[in-house]
CSV table of C-alpha atoms and ligand atoms in Angstrom, one decimal:
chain,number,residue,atom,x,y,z
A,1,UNK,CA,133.9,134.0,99.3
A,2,UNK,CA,136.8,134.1,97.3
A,3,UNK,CA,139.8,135.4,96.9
A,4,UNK,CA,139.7,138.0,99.6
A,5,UNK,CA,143.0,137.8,100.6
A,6,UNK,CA,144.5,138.7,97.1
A,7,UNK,CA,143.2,143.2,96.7
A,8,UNK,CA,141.1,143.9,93.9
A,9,UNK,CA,143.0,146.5,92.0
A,10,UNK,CA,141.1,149.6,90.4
A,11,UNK,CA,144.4,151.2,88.6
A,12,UNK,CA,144.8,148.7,85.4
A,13,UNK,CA,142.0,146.2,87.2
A,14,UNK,CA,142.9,142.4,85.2
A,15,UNK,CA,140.8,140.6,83.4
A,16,UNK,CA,139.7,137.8,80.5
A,17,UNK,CA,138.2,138.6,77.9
A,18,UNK,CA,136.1,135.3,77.7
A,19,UNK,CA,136.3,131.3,78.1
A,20,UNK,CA,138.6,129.5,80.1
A,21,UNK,CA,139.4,125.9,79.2
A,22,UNK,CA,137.3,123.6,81.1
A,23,UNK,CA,137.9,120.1,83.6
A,24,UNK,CA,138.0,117.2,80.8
A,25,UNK,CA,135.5,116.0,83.6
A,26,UNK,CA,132.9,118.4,81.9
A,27,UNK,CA,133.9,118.4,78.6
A,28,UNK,CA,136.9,117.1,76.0
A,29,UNK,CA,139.5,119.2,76.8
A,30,UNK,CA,141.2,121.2,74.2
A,31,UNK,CA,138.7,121.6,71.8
A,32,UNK,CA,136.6,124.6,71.2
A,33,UNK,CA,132.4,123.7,71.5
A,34,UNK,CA,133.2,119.8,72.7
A,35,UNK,CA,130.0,118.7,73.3
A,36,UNK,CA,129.4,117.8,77.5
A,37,UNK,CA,130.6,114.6,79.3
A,38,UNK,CA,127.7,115.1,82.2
A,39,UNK,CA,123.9,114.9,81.5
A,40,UNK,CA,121.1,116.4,83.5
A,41,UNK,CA,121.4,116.9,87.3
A,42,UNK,CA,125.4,116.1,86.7
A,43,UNK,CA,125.9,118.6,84.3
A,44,UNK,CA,124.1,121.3,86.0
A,45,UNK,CA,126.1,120.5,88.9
A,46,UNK,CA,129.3,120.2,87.3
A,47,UNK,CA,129.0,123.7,85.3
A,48,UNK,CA,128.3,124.8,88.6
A,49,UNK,CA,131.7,123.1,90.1
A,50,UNK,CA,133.5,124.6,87.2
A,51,UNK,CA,132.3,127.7,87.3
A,52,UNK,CA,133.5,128.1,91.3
A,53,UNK,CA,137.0,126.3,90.6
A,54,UNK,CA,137.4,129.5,87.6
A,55,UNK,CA,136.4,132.2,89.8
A,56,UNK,CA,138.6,130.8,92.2
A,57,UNK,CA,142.1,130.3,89.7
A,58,UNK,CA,141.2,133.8,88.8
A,59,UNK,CA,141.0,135.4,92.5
A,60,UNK,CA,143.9,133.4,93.0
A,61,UNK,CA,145.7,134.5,90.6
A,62,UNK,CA,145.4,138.1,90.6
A,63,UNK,CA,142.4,138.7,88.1
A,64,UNK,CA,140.8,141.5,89.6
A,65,UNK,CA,137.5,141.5,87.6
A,66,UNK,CA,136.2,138.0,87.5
A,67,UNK,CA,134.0,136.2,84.7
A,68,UNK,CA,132.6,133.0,84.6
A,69,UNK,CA,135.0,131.7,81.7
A,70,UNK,CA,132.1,130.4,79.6
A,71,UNK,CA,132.0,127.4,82.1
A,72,UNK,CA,128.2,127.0,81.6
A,73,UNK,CA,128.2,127.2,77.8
A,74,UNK,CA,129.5,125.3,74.8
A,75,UNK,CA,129.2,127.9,72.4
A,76,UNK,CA,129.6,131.7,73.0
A,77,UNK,CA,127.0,132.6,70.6
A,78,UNK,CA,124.7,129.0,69.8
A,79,UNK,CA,124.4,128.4,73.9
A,80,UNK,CA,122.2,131.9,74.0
A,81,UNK,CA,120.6,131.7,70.7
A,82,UNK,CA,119.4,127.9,71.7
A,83,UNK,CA,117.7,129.3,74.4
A,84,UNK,CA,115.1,131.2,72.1
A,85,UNK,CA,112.1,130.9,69.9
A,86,UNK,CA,112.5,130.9,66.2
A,87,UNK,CA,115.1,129.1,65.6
A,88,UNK,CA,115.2,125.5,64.7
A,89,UNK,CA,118.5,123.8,65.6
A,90,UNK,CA,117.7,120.3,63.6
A,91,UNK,CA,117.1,122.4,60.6
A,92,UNK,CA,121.2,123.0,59.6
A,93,UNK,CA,122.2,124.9,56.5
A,94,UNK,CA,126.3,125.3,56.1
A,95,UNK,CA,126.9,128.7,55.9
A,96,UNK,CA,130.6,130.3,55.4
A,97,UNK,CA,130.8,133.0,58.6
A,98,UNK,CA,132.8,135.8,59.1
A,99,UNK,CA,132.9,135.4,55.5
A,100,UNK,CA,135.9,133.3,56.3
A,101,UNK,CA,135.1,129.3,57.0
A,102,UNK,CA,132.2,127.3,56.5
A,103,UNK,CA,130.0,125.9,59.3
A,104,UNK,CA,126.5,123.9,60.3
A,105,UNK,CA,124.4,126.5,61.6
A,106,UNK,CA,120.3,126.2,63.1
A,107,UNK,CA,117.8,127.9,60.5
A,108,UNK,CA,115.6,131.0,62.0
A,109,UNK,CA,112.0,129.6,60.8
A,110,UNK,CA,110.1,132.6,62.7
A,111,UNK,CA,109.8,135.3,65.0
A,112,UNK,CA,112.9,135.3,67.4
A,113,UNK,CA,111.8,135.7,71.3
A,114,UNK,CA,113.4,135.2,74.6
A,115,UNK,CA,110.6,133.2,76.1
A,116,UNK,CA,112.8,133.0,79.6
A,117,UNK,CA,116.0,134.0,81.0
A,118,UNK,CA,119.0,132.7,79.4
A,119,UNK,CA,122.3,133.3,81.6
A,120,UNK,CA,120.4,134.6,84.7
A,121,UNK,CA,120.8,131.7,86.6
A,122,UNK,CA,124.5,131.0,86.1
A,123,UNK,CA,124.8,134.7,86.9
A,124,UNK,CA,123.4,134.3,89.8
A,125,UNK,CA,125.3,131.6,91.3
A,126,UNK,CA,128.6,133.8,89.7
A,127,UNK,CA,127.8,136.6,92.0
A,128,UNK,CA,127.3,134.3,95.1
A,129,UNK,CA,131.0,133.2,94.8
A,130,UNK,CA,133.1,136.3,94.7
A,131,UNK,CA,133.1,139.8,95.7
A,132,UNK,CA,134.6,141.2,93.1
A,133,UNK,CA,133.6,143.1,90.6
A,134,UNK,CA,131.9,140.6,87.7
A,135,UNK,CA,131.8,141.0,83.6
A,136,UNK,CA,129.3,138.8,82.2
A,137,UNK,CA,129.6,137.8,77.9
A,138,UNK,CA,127.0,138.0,75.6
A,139,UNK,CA,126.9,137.5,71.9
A,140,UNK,CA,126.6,141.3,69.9
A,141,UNK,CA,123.7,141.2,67.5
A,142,UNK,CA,125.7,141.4,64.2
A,143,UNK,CA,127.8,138.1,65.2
A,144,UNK,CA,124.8,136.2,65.9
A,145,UNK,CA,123.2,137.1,62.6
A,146,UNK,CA,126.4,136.0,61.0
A,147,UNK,CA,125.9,132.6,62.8
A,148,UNK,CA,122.5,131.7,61.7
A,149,UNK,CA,120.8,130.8,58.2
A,150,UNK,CA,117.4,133.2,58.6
A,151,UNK,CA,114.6,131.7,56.3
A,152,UNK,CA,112.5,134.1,58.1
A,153,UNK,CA,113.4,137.9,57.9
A,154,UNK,CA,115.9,137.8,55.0
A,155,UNK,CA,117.3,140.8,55.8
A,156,UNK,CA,120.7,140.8,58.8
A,157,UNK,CA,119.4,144.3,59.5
A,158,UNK,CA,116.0,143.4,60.6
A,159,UNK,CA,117.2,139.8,62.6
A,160,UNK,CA,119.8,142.0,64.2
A,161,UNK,CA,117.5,144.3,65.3
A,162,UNK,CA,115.2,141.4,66.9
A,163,UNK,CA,117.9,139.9,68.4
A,164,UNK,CA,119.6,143.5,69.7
A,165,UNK,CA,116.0,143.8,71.7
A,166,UNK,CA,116.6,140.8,73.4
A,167,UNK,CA,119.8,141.3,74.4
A,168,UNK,CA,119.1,144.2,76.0
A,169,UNK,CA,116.2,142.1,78.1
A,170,UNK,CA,119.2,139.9,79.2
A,171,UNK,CA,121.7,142.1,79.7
A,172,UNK,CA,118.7,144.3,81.8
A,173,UNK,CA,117.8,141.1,83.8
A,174,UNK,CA,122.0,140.2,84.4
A,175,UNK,CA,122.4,144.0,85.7
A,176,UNK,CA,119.4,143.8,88.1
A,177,UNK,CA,121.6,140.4,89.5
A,178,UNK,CA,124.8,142.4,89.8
A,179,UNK,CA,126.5,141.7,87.1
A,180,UNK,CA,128.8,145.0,86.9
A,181,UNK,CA,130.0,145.2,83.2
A,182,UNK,CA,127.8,143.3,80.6
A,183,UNK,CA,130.5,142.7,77.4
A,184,UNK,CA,129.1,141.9,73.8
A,185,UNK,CA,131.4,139.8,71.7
A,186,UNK,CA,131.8,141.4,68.2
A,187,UNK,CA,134.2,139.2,66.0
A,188,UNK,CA,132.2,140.4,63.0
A,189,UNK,CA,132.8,143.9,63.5
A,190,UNK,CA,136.3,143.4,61.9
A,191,UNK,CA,134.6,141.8,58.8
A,192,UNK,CA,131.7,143.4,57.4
A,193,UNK,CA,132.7,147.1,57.5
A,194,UNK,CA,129.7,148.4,55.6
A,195,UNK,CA,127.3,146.7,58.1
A,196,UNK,CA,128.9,148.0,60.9
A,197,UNK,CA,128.2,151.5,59.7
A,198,UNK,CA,125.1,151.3,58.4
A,199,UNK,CA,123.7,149.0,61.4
A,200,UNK,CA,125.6,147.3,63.4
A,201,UNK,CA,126.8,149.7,65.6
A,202,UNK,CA,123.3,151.4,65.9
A,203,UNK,CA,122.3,147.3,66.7
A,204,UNK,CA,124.6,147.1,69.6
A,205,UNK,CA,123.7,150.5,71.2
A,206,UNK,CA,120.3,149.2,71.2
A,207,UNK,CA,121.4,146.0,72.9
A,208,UNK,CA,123.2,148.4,75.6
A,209,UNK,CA,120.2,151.0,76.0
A,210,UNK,CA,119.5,151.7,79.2
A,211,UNK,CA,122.1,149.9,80.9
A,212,UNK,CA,123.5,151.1,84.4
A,213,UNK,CA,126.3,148.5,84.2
A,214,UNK,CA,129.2,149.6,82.5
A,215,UNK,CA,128.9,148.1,78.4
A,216,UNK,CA,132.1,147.0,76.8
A,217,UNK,CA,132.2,145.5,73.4
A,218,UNK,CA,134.6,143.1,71.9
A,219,UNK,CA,136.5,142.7,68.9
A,220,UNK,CA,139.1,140.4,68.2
A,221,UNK,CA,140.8,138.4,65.4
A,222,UNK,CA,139.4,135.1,66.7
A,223,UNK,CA,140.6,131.8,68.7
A,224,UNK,CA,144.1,130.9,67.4
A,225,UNK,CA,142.1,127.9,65.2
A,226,UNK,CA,143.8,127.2,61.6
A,227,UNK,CA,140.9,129.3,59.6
A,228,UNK,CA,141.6,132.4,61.3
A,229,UNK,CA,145.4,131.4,61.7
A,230,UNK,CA,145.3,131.5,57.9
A,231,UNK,CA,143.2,134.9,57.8
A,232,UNK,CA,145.3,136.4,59.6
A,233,UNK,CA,148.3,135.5,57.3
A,234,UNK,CA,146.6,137.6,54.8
A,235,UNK,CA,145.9,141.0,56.8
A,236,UNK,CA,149.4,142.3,55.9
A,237,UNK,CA,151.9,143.7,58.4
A,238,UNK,CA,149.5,146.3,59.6
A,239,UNK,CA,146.0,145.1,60.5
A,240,UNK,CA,143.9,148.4,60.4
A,241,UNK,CA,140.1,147.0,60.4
A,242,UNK,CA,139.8,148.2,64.0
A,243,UNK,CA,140.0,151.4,62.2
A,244,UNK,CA,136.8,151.2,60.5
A,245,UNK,CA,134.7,150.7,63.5
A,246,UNK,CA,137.0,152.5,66.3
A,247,UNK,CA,135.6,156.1,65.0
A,248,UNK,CA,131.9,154.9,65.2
A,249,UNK,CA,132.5,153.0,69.1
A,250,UNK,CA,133.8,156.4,70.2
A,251,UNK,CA,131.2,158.5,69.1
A,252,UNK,CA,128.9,155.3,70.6
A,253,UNK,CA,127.3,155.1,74.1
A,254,UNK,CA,129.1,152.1,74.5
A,255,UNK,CA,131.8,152.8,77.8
A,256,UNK,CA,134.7,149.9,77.2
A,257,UNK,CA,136.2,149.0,73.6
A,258,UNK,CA,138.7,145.4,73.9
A,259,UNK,CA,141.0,144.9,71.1
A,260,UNK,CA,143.4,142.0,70.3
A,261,UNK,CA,147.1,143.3,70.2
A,262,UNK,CA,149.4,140.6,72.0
A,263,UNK,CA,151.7,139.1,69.3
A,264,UNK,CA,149.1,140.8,66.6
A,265,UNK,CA,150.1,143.1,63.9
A,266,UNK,CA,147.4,145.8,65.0
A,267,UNK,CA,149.4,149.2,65.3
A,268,UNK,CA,148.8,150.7,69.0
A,269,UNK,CA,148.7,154.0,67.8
A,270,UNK,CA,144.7,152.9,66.7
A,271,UNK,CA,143.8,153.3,70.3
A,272,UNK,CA,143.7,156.9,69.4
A,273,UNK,CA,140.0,156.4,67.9
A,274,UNK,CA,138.7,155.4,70.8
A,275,UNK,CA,140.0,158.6,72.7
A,276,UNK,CA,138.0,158.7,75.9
A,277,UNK,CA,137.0,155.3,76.3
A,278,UNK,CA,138.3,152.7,78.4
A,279,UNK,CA,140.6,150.3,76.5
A,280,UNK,CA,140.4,146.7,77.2
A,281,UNK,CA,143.6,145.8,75.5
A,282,UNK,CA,145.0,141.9,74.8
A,283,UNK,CA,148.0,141.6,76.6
A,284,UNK,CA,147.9,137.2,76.3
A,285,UNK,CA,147.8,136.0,73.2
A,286,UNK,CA,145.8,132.5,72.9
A,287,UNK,CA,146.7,131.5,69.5
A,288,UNK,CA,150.5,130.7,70.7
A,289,UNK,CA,150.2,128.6,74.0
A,290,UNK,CA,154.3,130.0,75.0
A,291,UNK,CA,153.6,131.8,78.5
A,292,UNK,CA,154.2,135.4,78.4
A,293,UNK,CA,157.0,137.0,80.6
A,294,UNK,CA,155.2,139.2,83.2
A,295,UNK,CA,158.0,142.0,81.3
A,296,UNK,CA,156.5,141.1,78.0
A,297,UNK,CA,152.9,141.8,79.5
A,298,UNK,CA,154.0,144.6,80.8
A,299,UNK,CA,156.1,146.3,78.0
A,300,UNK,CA,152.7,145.8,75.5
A,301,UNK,CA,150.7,148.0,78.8
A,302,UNK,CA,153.9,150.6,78.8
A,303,UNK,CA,153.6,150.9,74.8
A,304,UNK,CA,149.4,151.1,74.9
A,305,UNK,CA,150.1,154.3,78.0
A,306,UNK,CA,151.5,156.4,75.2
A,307,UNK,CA,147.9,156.4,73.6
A,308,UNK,CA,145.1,155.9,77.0
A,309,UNK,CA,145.2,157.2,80.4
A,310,UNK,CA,146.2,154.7,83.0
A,311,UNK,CA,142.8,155.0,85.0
A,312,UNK,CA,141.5,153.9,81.7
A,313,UNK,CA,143.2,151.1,80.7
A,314,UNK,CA,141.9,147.3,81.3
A,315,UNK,CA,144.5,144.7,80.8
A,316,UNK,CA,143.1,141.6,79.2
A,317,UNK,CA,143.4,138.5,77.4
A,318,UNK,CA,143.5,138.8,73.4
A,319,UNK,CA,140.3,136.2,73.2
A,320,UNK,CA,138.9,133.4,74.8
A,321,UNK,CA,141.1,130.6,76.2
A,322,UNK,CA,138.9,127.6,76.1
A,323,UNK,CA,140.9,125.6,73.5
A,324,UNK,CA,144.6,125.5,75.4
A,325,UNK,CA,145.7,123.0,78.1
A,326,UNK,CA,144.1,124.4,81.4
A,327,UNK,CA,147.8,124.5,82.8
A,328,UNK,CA,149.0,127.1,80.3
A,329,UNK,CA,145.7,128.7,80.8
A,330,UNK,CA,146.4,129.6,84.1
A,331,UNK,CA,150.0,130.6,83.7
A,332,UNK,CA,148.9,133.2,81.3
A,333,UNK,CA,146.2,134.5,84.4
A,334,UNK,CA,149.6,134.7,86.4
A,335,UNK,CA,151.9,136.5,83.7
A,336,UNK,CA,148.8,139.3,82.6
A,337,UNK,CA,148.5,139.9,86.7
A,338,UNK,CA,151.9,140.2,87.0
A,339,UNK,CA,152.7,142.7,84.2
A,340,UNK,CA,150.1,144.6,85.3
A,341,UNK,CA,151.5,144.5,88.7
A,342,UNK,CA,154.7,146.0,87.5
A,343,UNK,CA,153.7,148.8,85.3
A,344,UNK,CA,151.1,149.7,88.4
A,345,UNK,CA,154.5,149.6,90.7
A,346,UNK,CA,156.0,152.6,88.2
A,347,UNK,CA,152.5,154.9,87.7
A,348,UNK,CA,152.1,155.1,91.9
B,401,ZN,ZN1,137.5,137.2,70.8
């Protein structure tokens, strides 16, 4: 076990909202999906390697809710859809996604099905290294829509649907291995505004029916790449889309909302719509890879207090990590546990 020397803290409990970078031994560092250095028996046993050294740099480090920093996938969304039925990865169609940049995406050809488990396994082996409490990622139904050319249903409602069903397989299957909060990653949910109303919320809920483990959902700006660098520049000095589906997340089932707000122009005062949730706020930003000051981490929690109770607030990463140097990876673990540790030092 790991980490049992460092307490696991339940007042403002740390922790990432996604990938950490992985050992260039595994993949080409520094580059978001690089394709893997390892091939069979290796590579299962070098995700595996990974995946202990990143629980243990988080224990270590003071994350008190531990993930498995997307060690065992390339891609946060492809990695679970290539695990189904229906889609056809040699059959690519460029597609522009979150209506923003283009990319090479596999073609849906029938009906979608999760013929086996997907992240079970790695799951598994996640909750056999740590005690503490674990948050495992998934893909929300709208964003994998959004990352797919369907030649089958042409309709992102109905798709989104299929694929909400099987997420909610998964996410049943990770619960029963103790996975204690399941997250769905929701990048799309600040782009396609009418969607989200009319379905995409409804989608995720479905995804999340039934759950025992706490359900958090994500929504961010993106990784600090140049296309979303350059989105960004246009969202003016206020970035309000989190208003358009805040309202609808707290009237939702789902229990945790994370937001992006470290370095980002989205005004805390938004955390208001989401009244009685639990905030999973980005204190790290990881599209600038300057370390925060733990007093930087910690005046973004003081300013965030105004607008969520303290026994609600989960301090986080912005996104996921996977493209910086592992070095200033880390360092950003220490600063975002240490900020927390010093605005916990004034609410006791
Ligand atoms: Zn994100």
């Amino acid at each position: 076990m790991t980490g049992a020397s460092v307490p696991v803290h339940t007042l403002l409990p740390t922790t990432i909202v996604g990938s950490l970078p992985k050992p260039s031994w595994l993949a080409e560092p520094e580059v978001l999906w690089s394709p893997w250095a390892l091939e069979g028996d290796a590579l299962d046993e070098g995700k595996h390697d990974a995946l202990r050294i990143a629980v243990h740099e988080q224990a270590r480090r003071g994350i008190d809710i531990v993930s498995d920093g997307e060690q065992t996938r390339q891609h946060f969304v492809t990695t679970f859809i290539e695990h189904l039925s229906g889609v056809d990865f040699d059959k690519r169609e460029t597609v522009r996604i979150r209506d923003r940049y283009d990319a090479s995406v596999p073609t849906v050809v029938g009906e979608v099905r999760r013929e086996r488990p997907v992240f079970v396994d790695d799951a598994t082996f996640l909750r056999s290294t740590t005690d503490r409490p674990i948050k495992w990622a998934l893909p929300g139904p709208m964003t994998m829509v959004d990352t797919l050319y369907d030649a089958h249903y042409k309709s992102r409602e109905k798709l989104a649907w299929e694929f909400a069903v099987i997420l909610n397989e998964e996410a049943k299957a990770l619960e029963a291995v103790g996975v204690d909060i399941i997250q769905f990653d929701e990048p799309s949910f600040n782009v396609f505004f009418d969607e989200v109303k009319d379905w995409g919320v409804a989608a995720l809920e479905r995804a999340a029916e039934g759950l025992r483990a706490e359900t958090a959902v994500h929504i961010c700006y993106g990784y600090g790449i140049t296309a979303n660098n350059d989105w960004k520049a246009t969202l003016g000095s206020q970035w309000r889309q989190y208003e358009e589906s805040f309202p609808l997340l707290q009237r939702s089932s789902i229990d945790i909302v994370s937001l992006e707000c470290q370095h980002s122009h989205v005004p805390m005062d938004l955390i208001e719509l989401i009244r009685g949730k639990k905030v999973m706020l980005g204190a790290i930003d990881v599209a600038n890879d300057a370390i925060e000051t733990p007093d930087e981490v910690a005046g973004t929690l003081r300013r965030a207090l105004a607008f969520v109770d303290a026994d609600k607030l989960i301090p986080s990463t912005n996104c996921g990590m996977a493209p910086f140097p592992r070095e200033v990876a880390l360092q950003k673990l220490s600063a975002l546990s240490a900020g927390a540790a010093l605005v916990r030092s004034e609410l006791s």
